[in-house]
Amino acid sequence: MNLGTFSISLTVKDLEASRAFYEKFGFSVFTGDAAKNYLIMKNGDHVIGLFQGMFEKNILTFNPGWDSNARKLASFTDIRELQRQLKAQGVTLVNEADESTTGPASFVAVDPDGNPLLFDQHV
């Protein structure tokens, strides 16, 4: 099962303070929009998202179809197929992708400890 690129989406109280903190660890802004309260930062292949006022909890994020530079992969497992595979294994989903569509979609699962996992396909 290929889940795509991985990042952690952090819920932060002060976007600028968090950006400055993670820059000390070698992260730099890769994309995002501070005016919309989010920044995506990278250090090599490590990716973190900083989100102010958007989520209640930190989220493990998987992006099927993307590499760590947000470039479309030549081949990947579509999010709807990942959803079908997980549901077949008994994973309960909080939100589901519409399986009658193609292209961008997302779904959310929650692990036994309440940690959300976002599967977010942009291609």
Short mmCIF file of C-alpha atoms in Angstrom, two decimals:
data_model
loop_
_atom_site.label_atom_id
_atom_site.label_comp_id
_atom_site.label_asym_id
_atom_site.label_seq_id
_atom_site.Cartn_x
_atom_site.Cartn_y
_atom_site.Cartn_z
CA MET A 1 0.00 0.00 0.00
CA ASN A 2 1.67 3.23 -1.16
CA LEU A 3 0.30 6.13 0.88
CA GLY A 4 2.21 8.92 -0.87
CA THR A 5 4.40 11.52 0.75
CA PHE A 6 4.16 11.96 4.52
CA SER A 7 4.09 15.08 6.64
CA ILE A 8 2.79 16.12 9.99
CA SER A 9 0.27 18.94 10.16
CA LEU A 10 0.77 20.85 13.41
CA THR A 11 -1.90 22.98 14.99
CA VAL A 12 -0.08 26.09 16.23
CA LYS A 13 -1.10 29.06 18.38
CA ASP A 14 1.21 31.62 16.73
CA LEU A 15 2.19 30.94 13.11
CA GLU A 16 5.13 33.39 13.10
CA ALA A 17 6.57 32.08 16.37
CA SER A 18 6.31 28.50 15.10
CA ARG A 19 7.91 29.39 11.76
CA ALA A 20 10.84 31.05 13.56
CA PHE A 21 11.19 28.07 15.91
CA TYR A 22 11.32 25.46 13.13
CA GLU A 23 13.74 27.58 11.10
CA LYS A 24 16.23 27.01 13.95
CA PHE A 25 16.05 23.29 13.09
CA GLY A 26 16.85 23.95 9.43
CA PHE A 27 13.29 24.05 8.10
CA SER A 28 12.39 26.72 5.54
CA VAL A 29 9.05 27.77 4.09
CA PHE A 30 8.30 25.66 1.02
CA THR A 31 4.78 26.87 0.25
CA GLY A 32 1.70 28.15 2.02
CA ASP A 33 0.08 31.47 2.78
CA ALA A 34 0.67 33.23 6.10
CA ALA A 35 -2.34 35.49 5.37
CA LYS A 36 -4.47 32.32 5.35
CA ASN A 37 -2.77 31.02 8.52
CA TYR A 38 -0.75 28.13 7.12
CA LEU A 39 2.81 27.43 6.03
CA ILE A 40 4.42 24.24 4.72
CA MET A 41 8.08 23.90 5.71
CA LYS A 42 10.81 21.50 4.58
CA ASN A 43 14.18 20.31 5.75
CA GLY A 44 15.45 17.87 3.12
CA ASP A 45 12.71 15.27 2.69
CA HIS A 46 11.10 16.15 6.04
CA VAL A 47 7.89 18.15 5.71
CA ILE A 48 5.81 19.85 8.38
CA GLY A 49 2.71 21.96 7.97
CA LEU A 50 1.94 24.77 10.42
CA PHE A 51 -1.77 25.58 10.71
CA GLN A 52 -3.09 28.31 12.99
CA GLY A 53 -6.76 28.07 13.94
CA MET A 54 -7.60 25.39 11.35
CA PHE A 55 -7.49 22.09 13.26
CA GLU A 56 -8.09 20.95 16.82
CA LYS A 57 -5.29 18.36 16.85
CA ASN A 58 -2.03 17.58 15.11
CA ILE A 59 -2.65 15.39 12.06
CA LEU A 60 -0.58 12.72 10.34
CA THR A 61 -0.92 13.61 6.65
CA PHE A 62 -0.41 11.41 3.58
CA ASN A 63 -0.57 12.79 0.04
CA PRO A 64 -1.13 10.05 -2.57
CA GLY A 65 0.17 11.11 -5.97
CA TRP A 66 2.82 13.53 -4.69
CA ASP A 67 6.51 13.24 -3.96
CA SER A 68 8.05 15.26 -1.09
CA ASN A 69 8.34 18.31 -3.39
CA ALA A 70 4.60 18.29 -4.20
CA ARG A 71 5.30 17.04 -7.72
CA LYS A 72 2.88 14.60 -9.31
CA LEU A 73 4.14 11.02 -9.43
CA ALA A 74 4.01 9.13 -12.73
CA SER A 75 2.12 6.31 -11.04
CA PHE A 76 0.44 6.07 -7.65
CA THR A 77 -2.41 4.39 -5.84
CA ASP A 78 -5.53 6.54 -6.15
CA ILE A 79 -7.05 7.68 -2.88
CA ARG A 80 -10.29 5.84 -3.60
CA GLU A 81 -8.38 2.55 -3.94
CA LEU A 82 -6.58 3.22 -0.65
CA GLN A 83 -9.95 3.92 0.95
CA ARG A 84 -11.39 0.63 -0.37
CA GLN A 85 -8.36 -1.33 0.89
CA LEU A 86 -8.54 0.20 4.35
CA LYS A 87 -12.31 -0.30 4.66
CA ALA A 88 -11.88 -3.94 3.56
CA GLN A 89 -9.50 -4.35 6.51
CA GLY A 90 -12.09 -2.98 8.92
CA VAL A 91 -10.71 0.55 9.30
CA THR A 92 -13.50 2.98 10.16
CA LEU A 93 -13.30 6.27 8.32
CA VAL A 94 -14.53 9.55 9.80
CA ASN A 95 -14.87 11.24 6.40
CA GLU A 96 -14.81 9.43 3.05
CA ALA A 97 -13.83 10.30 -0.49
CA ASP A 98 -16.66 10.07 -3.01
CA GLU A 99 -15.79 6.90 -4.93
CA SER A 100 -17.80 8.00 -7.97
CA THR A 101 -15.33 10.86 -8.63
CA THR A 102 -11.77 11.12 -9.91
CA GLY A 103 -8.93 13.51 -9.12
CA PRO A 104 -8.50 15.41 -5.86
CA ALA A 105 -10.24 13.94 -2.82
CA SER A 106 -9.60 13.13 0.81
CA PHE A 107 -10.62 10.90 3.68
CA VAL A 108 -9.85 10.75 7.40
CA ALA A 109 -9.24 7.83 9.74
CA VAL A 110 -8.57 8.03 13.49
CA ASP A 111 -6.16 5.67 15.23
CA PRO A 112 -7.04 3.89 18.52
CA ASP A 113 -5.52 6.77 20.51
CA GLY A 114 -7.59 9.44 18.76
CA ASN A 115 -4.87 10.68 16.39
CA PRO A 116 -6.33 11.76 13.05
CA LEU A 117 -4.80 10.53 9.79
CA LEU A 118 -5.60 12.67 6.76
CA PHE A 119 -5.27 11.15 3.29
CA ASP A 120 -5.33 14.14 0.96
CA GLN A 121 -4.87 13.66 -2.79
CA HIS A 122 -4.32 16.86 -4.75
CA VAL A 123 -3.96 15.35 -8.25
#
